Amino acid sequence: AERMGELLGQEVILAPDCIGDEVAKIVGDAKEGDVIMLENTRFYKEETKNESGFVEKLAAPFDMFVNDAFGTAHRAHASTEGVTKFLTPSVSGFLLAKELEYLDGAIATG
């Protein structure tokens, strides 16, 4: 969070977990423009198993989902696929769209 804050030129709040009441409070208290970094979802075995109870807790404090991680977009994990069942809109980000454009160009030109 410290390094990301340096790159962004603003404070980045590091949540102590990715689920739970404390995370919900941090998200609820955030103001427009605030940046919050959640703890790694991989600390939970439920992440890779895409378990619905974990997914619901992960999605609970949020209004929408943006996936900008091309390298993980194919995974049916809680943080990539599961949350899309609870968050609307769920969209791809600009970096993911750019990767898909490059891929399309590579396929089209053979």
Short mmCIF file of N, CA and C in Angstrom, two decimals:
data_model
loop_
_atom_site.label_atom_id
_atom_site.label_comp_id
_atom_site.label_asym_id
_atom_site.label_seq_id
_atom_site.Cartn_x
_atom_site.Cartn_y
_atom_site.Cartn_z
N ALA A 1 0.83 -1.19 0.00
CA ALA A 1 0.00 0.00 0.00
C ALA A 1 0.87 1.25 0.00
N GLU A 2 1.99 1.19 0.71
CA GLU A 2 2.88 2.35 0.76
C GLU A 2 3.42 2.68 -0.62
N ARG A 3 3.91 1.67 -1.33
CA ARG A 3 4.47 1.91 -2.68
C ARG A 3 3.38 2.37 -3.65
N MET A 4 2.20 1.78 -3.58
CA MET A 4 1.11 2.20 -4.45
C MET A 4 0.74 3.65 -4.16
N GLY A 5 0.76 4.03 -2.90
CA GLY A 5 0.50 5.41 -2.52
C GLY A 5 1.51 6.36 -3.12
N GLU A 6 2.78 5.95 -3.13
CA GLU A 6 3.83 6.78 -3.75
C GLU A 6 3.55 6.94 -5.25
N LEU A 7 3.19 5.86 -5.91
CA LEU A 7 2.92 5.90 -7.35
C LEU A 7 1.70 6.74 -7.68
N LEU A 8 0.68 6.66 -6.83
CA LEU A 8 -0.56 7.40 -7.07
C LEU A 8 -0.51 8.83 -6.55
N GLY A 9 0.44 9.09 -5.66
CA GLY A 9 0.52 10.42 -5.06
C GLY A 9 -0.58 10.69 -4.05
N GLN A 10 -1.06 9.64 -3.40
CA GLN A 10 -2.08 9.79 -2.37
C GLN A 10 -2.02 8.60 -1.43
N GLU A 11 -2.63 8.74 -0.28
CA GLU A 11 -2.65 7.65 0.69
C GLU A 11 -3.46 6.48 0.14
N VAL A 12 -2.95 5.29 0.38
CA VAL A 12 -3.68 4.06 0.08
C VAL A 12 -3.91 3.34 1.40
N ILE A 13 -5.16 3.10 1.71
CA ILE A 13 -5.53 2.44 2.96
C ILE A 13 -5.39 0.94 2.77
N LEU A 14 -4.62 0.30 3.65
CA LEU A 14 -4.44 -1.15 3.59
C LEU A 14 -5.38 -1.80 4.58
N ALA A 15 -6.35 -2.53 4.07
CA ALA A 15 -7.29 -3.26 4.92
C ALA A 15 -6.58 -4.47 5.51
N PRO A 16 -6.92 -4.86 6.73
CA PRO A 16 -6.25 -5.98 7.37
C PRO A 16 -6.71 -7.35 6.86
N ASP A 17 -7.73 -7.37 6.02
CA ASP A 17 -8.29 -8.62 5.51
C ASP A 17 -9.02 -8.28 4.21
N CYS A 18 -9.64 -9.26 3.60
CA CYS A 18 -10.43 -9.00 2.39
C CYS A 18 -11.92 -9.18 2.64
N ILE A 19 -12.27 -9.69 3.82
CA ILE A 19 -13.67 -9.88 4.20
C ILE A 19 -13.84 -9.46 5.65
N GLY A 20 -15.08 -9.25 6.07
CA GLY A 20 -15.35 -9.01 7.47
C GLY A 20 -15.82 -7.61 7.79
N ASP A 21 -16.19 -7.44 9.05
CA ASP A 21 -16.75 -6.17 9.52
C ASP A 21 -15.77 -5.01 9.41
N GLU A 22 -14.50 -5.26 9.71
CA GLU A 22 -13.51 -4.18 9.64
C GLU A 22 -13.34 -3.68 8.21
N VAL A 23 -13.33 -4.60 7.25
CA VAL A 23 -13.24 -4.22 5.84
C VAL A 23 -14.48 -3.44 5.44
N ALA A 24 -15.64 -3.91 5.85
CA ALA A 24 -16.90 -3.22 5.53
C ALA A 24 -16.89 -1.80 6.09
N LYS A 25 -16.35 -1.61 7.30
CA LYS A 25 -16.28 -0.27 7.89
C LYS A 25 -15.34 0.63 7.09
N ILE A 26 -14.17 0.10 6.72
CA ILE A 26 -13.21 0.89 5.93
C ILE A 26 -13.84 1.32 4.60
N VAL A 27 -14.50 0.39 3.94
CA VAL A 27 -15.16 0.70 2.67
C VAL A 27 -16.30 1.69 2.88
N GLY A 28 -17.09 1.47 3.92
CA GLY A 28 -18.22 2.35 4.21
C GLY A 28 -17.80 3.77 4.56
N ASP A 29 -16.65 3.92 5.19
CA ASP A 29 -16.14 5.24 5.58
C ASP A 29 -15.38 5.94 4.46
N ALA A 30 -15.11 5.23 3.38
CA ALA A 30 -14.32 5.81 2.28
C ALA A 30 -15.08 6.94 1.61
N LYS A 31 -14.31 7.90 1.15
CA LYS A 31 -14.87 9.03 0.41
C LYS A 31 -14.48 8.89 -1.05
N GLU A 32 -15.19 9.59 -1.91
CA GLU A 32 -14.89 9.53 -3.34
C GLU A 32 -13.41 9.84 -3.57
N GLY A 33 -12.76 8.99 -4.34
CA GLY A 33 -11.35 9.17 -4.65
C GLY A 33 -10.41 8.41 -3.74
N ASP A 34 -10.91 7.88 -2.62
CA ASP A 34 -10.06 7.10 -1.73
C ASP A 34 -9.67 5.78 -2.41
N VAL A 35 -8.49 5.28 -2.07
CA VAL A 35 -8.02 4.00 -2.60
C VAL A 35 -7.81 3.06 -1.42
N ILE A 36 -8.41 1.88 -1.52
CA ILE A 36 -8.30 0.87 -0.47
C ILE A 36 -7.71 -0.39 -1.10
N MET A 37 -6.71 -0.94 -0.45
CA MET A 37 -6.10 -2.19 -0.89
C MET A 37 -6.52 -3.28 0.10
N LEU A 38 -7.16 -4.31 -0.41
CA LEU A 38 -7.56 -5.43 0.44
C LEU A 38 -6.41 -6.41 0.60
N GLU A 39 -6.43 -7.15 1.70
CA GLU A 39 -5.47 -8.22 1.89
C GLU A 39 -5.70 -9.30 0.84
N ASN A 40 -4.71 -10.08 0.58
CA ASN A 40 -4.73 -11.11 -0.47
C ASN A 40 -5.82 -12.16 -0.21
N THR A 41 -6.69 -12.36 -1.20
CA THR A 41 -7.75 -13.36 -1.09
C THR A 41 -7.20 -14.78 -1.04
N ARG A 42 -5.98 -14.98 -1.51
CA ARG A 42 -5.38 -16.32 -1.56
C ARG A 42 -5.09 -16.91 -0.18
N PHE A 43 -5.20 -16.10 0.87
CA PHE A 43 -5.03 -16.63 2.22
C PHE A 43 -6.21 -17.51 2.62
N TYR A 44 -7.27 -17.48 1.83
CA TYR A 44 -8.46 -18.30 2.10
C TYR A 44 -8.57 -19.41 1.06
N LYS A 45 -8.67 -20.64 1.50
CA LYS A 45 -8.83 -21.76 0.56
C LYS A 45 -10.13 -21.63 -0.23
N GLU A 46 -11.10 -20.94 0.34
CA GLU A 46 -12.39 -20.76 -0.32
C GLU A 46 -12.28 -19.92 -1.60
N GLU A 47 -11.21 -19.15 -1.70
CA GLU A 47 -10.99 -18.30 -2.89
C GLU A 47 -10.89 -19.15 -4.15
N THR A 48 -9.98 -20.12 -4.15
CA THR A 48 -9.77 -20.93 -5.35
C THR A 48 -10.92 -21.93 -5.58
N LYS A 49 -11.64 -22.25 -4.50
CA LYS A 49 -12.78 -23.15 -4.63
C LYS A 49 -14.06 -22.42 -5.02
N ASN A 50 -13.99 -21.08 -5.03
CA ASN A 50 -15.13 -20.24 -5.41
C ASN A 50 -16.37 -20.57 -4.57
N GLU A 51 -16.16 -20.73 -3.27
CA GLU A 51 -17.25 -21.11 -2.37
C GLU A 51 -18.20 -19.94 -2.16
N SER A 52 -19.48 -20.21 -2.32
CA SER A 52 -20.48 -19.14 -2.33
C SER A 52 -20.53 -18.32 -1.05
N GLY A 53 -20.33 -18.94 0.10
CA GLY A 53 -20.34 -18.19 1.36
C GLY A 53 -19.22 -17.17 1.41
N PHE A 54 -18.04 -17.58 0.97
CA PHE A 54 -16.90 -16.66 0.92
C PHE A 54 -17.14 -15.57 -0.12
N VAL A 55 -17.65 -15.96 -1.27
CA VAL A 55 -17.93 -14.99 -2.34
C VAL A 55 -18.86 -13.91 -1.84
N GLU A 56 -19.91 -14.30 -1.15
CA GLU A 56 -20.89 -13.33 -0.66
C GLU A 56 -20.24 -12.36 0.33
N LYS A 57 -19.38 -12.86 1.22
CA LYS A 57 -18.67 -12.00 2.17
C LYS A 57 -17.72 -11.05 1.44
N LEU A 58 -17.04 -11.56 0.42
CA LEU A 58 -16.10 -10.75 -0.35
C LEU A 58 -16.81 -9.62 -1.08
N ALA A 59 -17.95 -9.91 -1.65
CA ALA A 59 -18.69 -8.92 -2.44
C ALA A 59 -19.49 -7.94 -1.58
N ALA A 60 -19.82 -8.33 -0.36
CA ALA A 60 -20.77 -7.59 0.48
C ALA A 60 -20.56 -6.08 0.57
N PRO A 61 -19.35 -5.58 0.80
CA PRO A 61 -19.24 -4.12 0.99
C PRO A 61 -19.17 -3.30 -0.31
N PHE A 62 -19.27 -3.96 -1.45
CA PHE A 62 -19.03 -3.26 -2.71
C PHE A 62 -20.29 -3.12 -3.57
N ASP A 63 -20.26 -2.16 -4.48
CA ASP A 63 -21.39 -1.87 -5.37
C ASP A 63 -21.19 -2.41 -6.77
N MET A 64 -19.93 -2.57 -7.18
CA MET A 64 -19.64 -3.01 -8.54
C MET A 64 -18.31 -3.73 -8.57
N PHE A 65 -18.01 -4.38 -9.71
CA PHE A 65 -16.77 -5.13 -9.87
C PHE A 65 -16.14 -4.79 -11.20
N VAL A 66 -14.84 -4.48 -11.17
CA VAL A 66 -14.07 -4.24 -12.39
C VAL A 66 -12.90 -5.21 -12.38
N ASN A 67 -12.82 -6.06 -13.39
CA ASN A 67 -11.69 -6.99 -13.53
C ASN A 67 -10.73 -6.40 -14.54
N ASP A 68 -9.53 -6.09 -14.08
CA ASP A 68 -8.52 -5.53 -14.97
C ASP A 68 -7.28 -6.43 -15.00
N ALA A 69 -7.45 -7.69 -14.64
CA ALA A 69 -6.33 -8.62 -14.54
C ALA A 69 -6.45 -9.70 -15.62
N PHE A 70 -5.85 -9.45 -16.77
CA PHE A 70 -5.91 -10.39 -17.88
C PHE A 70 -5.39 -11.78 -17.48
N GLY A 71 -4.30 -11.79 -16.71
CA GLY A 71 -3.66 -13.04 -16.33
C GLY A 71 -4.49 -13.94 -15.43
N THR A 72 -5.54 -13.40 -14.82
CA THR A 72 -6.38 -14.21 -13.93
C THR A 72 -7.83 -14.28 -14.40
N ALA A 73 -8.14 -13.63 -15.49
CA ALA A 73 -9.54 -13.54 -15.95
C ALA A 73 -10.14 -14.90 -16.30
N HIS A 74 -9.30 -15.87 -16.62
CA HIS A 74 -9.79 -17.20 -16.99
C HIS A 74 -10.14 -18.07 -15.79
N ARG A 75 -9.78 -17.63 -14.60
CA ARG A 75 -9.98 -18.45 -13.40
C ARG A 75 -11.40 -18.29 -12.86
N ALA A 76 -12.00 -19.40 -12.49
CA ALA A 76 -13.33 -19.37 -11.88
C ALA A 76 -13.16 -19.36 -10.36
N HIS A 77 -12.51 -18.31 -9.87
CA HIS A 77 -12.27 -18.16 -8.44
C HIS A 77 -13.23 -17.14 -7.85
N ALA A 78 -13.27 -17.08 -6.54
CA ALA A 78 -14.20 -16.18 -5.86
C ALA A 78 -14.00 -14.72 -6.27
N SER A 79 -12.73 -14.29 -6.37
CA SER A 79 -12.45 -12.88 -6.63
C SER A 79 -12.48 -12.52 -8.11
N THR A 80 -12.65 -13.49 -8.98
CA THR A 80 -12.70 -13.18 -10.42
C THR A 80 -14.04 -13.53 -11.05
N GLU A 81 -14.61 -14.64 -10.67
CA GLU A 81 -15.89 -15.07 -11.27
C GLU A 81 -17.03 -15.02 -10.27
N GLY A 82 -16.78 -15.46 -9.05
CA GLY A 82 -17.83 -15.55 -8.05
C GLY A 82 -18.51 -14.24 -7.74
N VAL A 83 -17.71 -13.18 -7.57
CA VAL A 83 -18.29 -11.88 -7.19
C VAL A 83 -19.20 -11.31 -8.26
N THR A 84 -19.05 -11.75 -9.49
CA THR A 84 -19.91 -11.22 -10.57
C THR A 84 -21.37 -11.61 -10.37
N LYS A 85 -21.61 -12.64 -9.56
CA LYS A 85 -22.98 -13.07 -9.28
C LYS A 85 -23.66 -12.16 -8.25
N PHE A 86 -22.86 -11.36 -7.53
CA PHE A 86 -23.39 -10.50 -6.48
C PHE A 86 -23.25 -9.01 -6.78
N LEU A 87 -22.42 -8.66 -7.76
CA LEU A 87 -22.15 -7.25 -8.03
C LEU A 87 -22.54 -6.87 -9.46
N THR A 88 -23.37 -5.86 -9.55
CA THR A 88 -23.81 -5.35 -10.85
C THR A 88 -23.63 -3.84 -10.84
N PRO A 89 -22.90 -3.29 -11.78
CA PRO A 89 -22.32 -3.97 -12.91
C PRO A 89 -21.02 -4.70 -12.56
N SER A 90 -20.70 -5.71 -13.35
CA SER A 90 -19.41 -6.39 -13.33
C SER A 90 -18.85 -6.25 -14.74
N VAL A 91 -17.72 -5.56 -14.84
CA VAL A 91 -17.19 -5.20 -16.16
C VAL A 91 -15.70 -5.46 -16.24
N SER A 92 -15.18 -5.45 -17.47
CA SER A 92 -13.74 -5.51 -17.67
C SER A 92 -13.19 -4.09 -17.64
N GLY A 93 -11.96 -3.97 -17.17
CA GLY A 93 -11.31 -2.67 -17.12
C GLY A 93 -10.59 -2.35 -18.41
N PHE A 94 -10.01 -1.16 -18.45
CA PHE A 94 -9.32 -0.69 -19.66
C PHE A 94 -8.12 -1.55 -20.02
N LEU A 95 -7.35 -2.00 -19.03
CA LEU A 95 -6.18 -2.83 -19.32
C LEU A 95 -6.59 -4.19 -19.88
N LEU A 96 -7.63 -4.77 -19.33
CA LEU A 96 -8.13 -6.05 -19.84
C LEU A 96 -8.63 -5.90 -21.27
N ALA A 97 -9.34 -4.82 -21.53
CA ALA A 97 -9.84 -4.55 -22.88
C ALA A 97 -8.66 -4.39 -23.86
N LYS A 98 -7.61 -3.71 -23.41
CA LYS A 98 -6.43 -3.51 -24.27
C LYS A 98 -5.76 -4.84 -24.60
N GLU A 99 -5.63 -5.71 -23.60
CA GLU A 99 -5.04 -7.04 -23.83
C GLU A 99 -5.87 -7.83 -24.85
N LEU A 100 -7.19 -7.75 -24.74
CA LEU A 100 -8.05 -8.46 -25.68
C LEU A 100 -7.91 -7.90 -27.09
N GLU A 101 -7.73 -6.59 -27.22
CA GLU A 101 -7.51 -5.98 -28.53
C GLU A 101 -6.20 -6.49 -29.15
N TYR A 102 -5.13 -6.56 -28.35
CA TYR A 102 -3.86 -7.09 -28.83
C TYR A 102 -4.01 -8.54 -29.27
N LEU A 103 -4.70 -9.32 -28.48
CA LEU A 103 -4.93 -10.73 -28.81
C LEU A 103 -5.71 -10.86 -30.10
N ASP A 104 -6.75 -10.07 -30.24
CA ASP A 104 -7.55 -10.08 -31.46
C ASP A 104 -6.69 -9.72 -32.67
N GLY A 105 -5.85 -8.71 -32.53
CA GLY A 105 -4.95 -8.30 -33.62
C GLY A 105 -3.96 -9.40 -33.99
N ALA A 106 -3.45 -10.08 -33.00
CA ALA A 106 -2.50 -11.17 -33.26
C ALA A 106 -3.17 -12.32 -34.00
N ILE A 107 -4.40 -12.62 -33.63
CA ILE A 107 -5.13 -13.70 -34.30
C ILE A 107 -5.51 -13.29 -35.71
N ALA A 108 -5.95 -12.06 -35.87
CA ALA A 108 -6.41 -11.58 -37.19
C ALA A 108 -5.27 -11.52 -38.20
N THR A 109 -4.05 -11.20 -37.74
CA THR A 109 -2.93 -11.07 -38.67
C THR A 109 -2.12 -12.34 -38.77
N GLY A 110 -2.49 -13.34 -37.96
CA GLY A 110 -1.92 -14.67 -38.03
C GLY A 110 -0.49 -14.72 -37.71
#
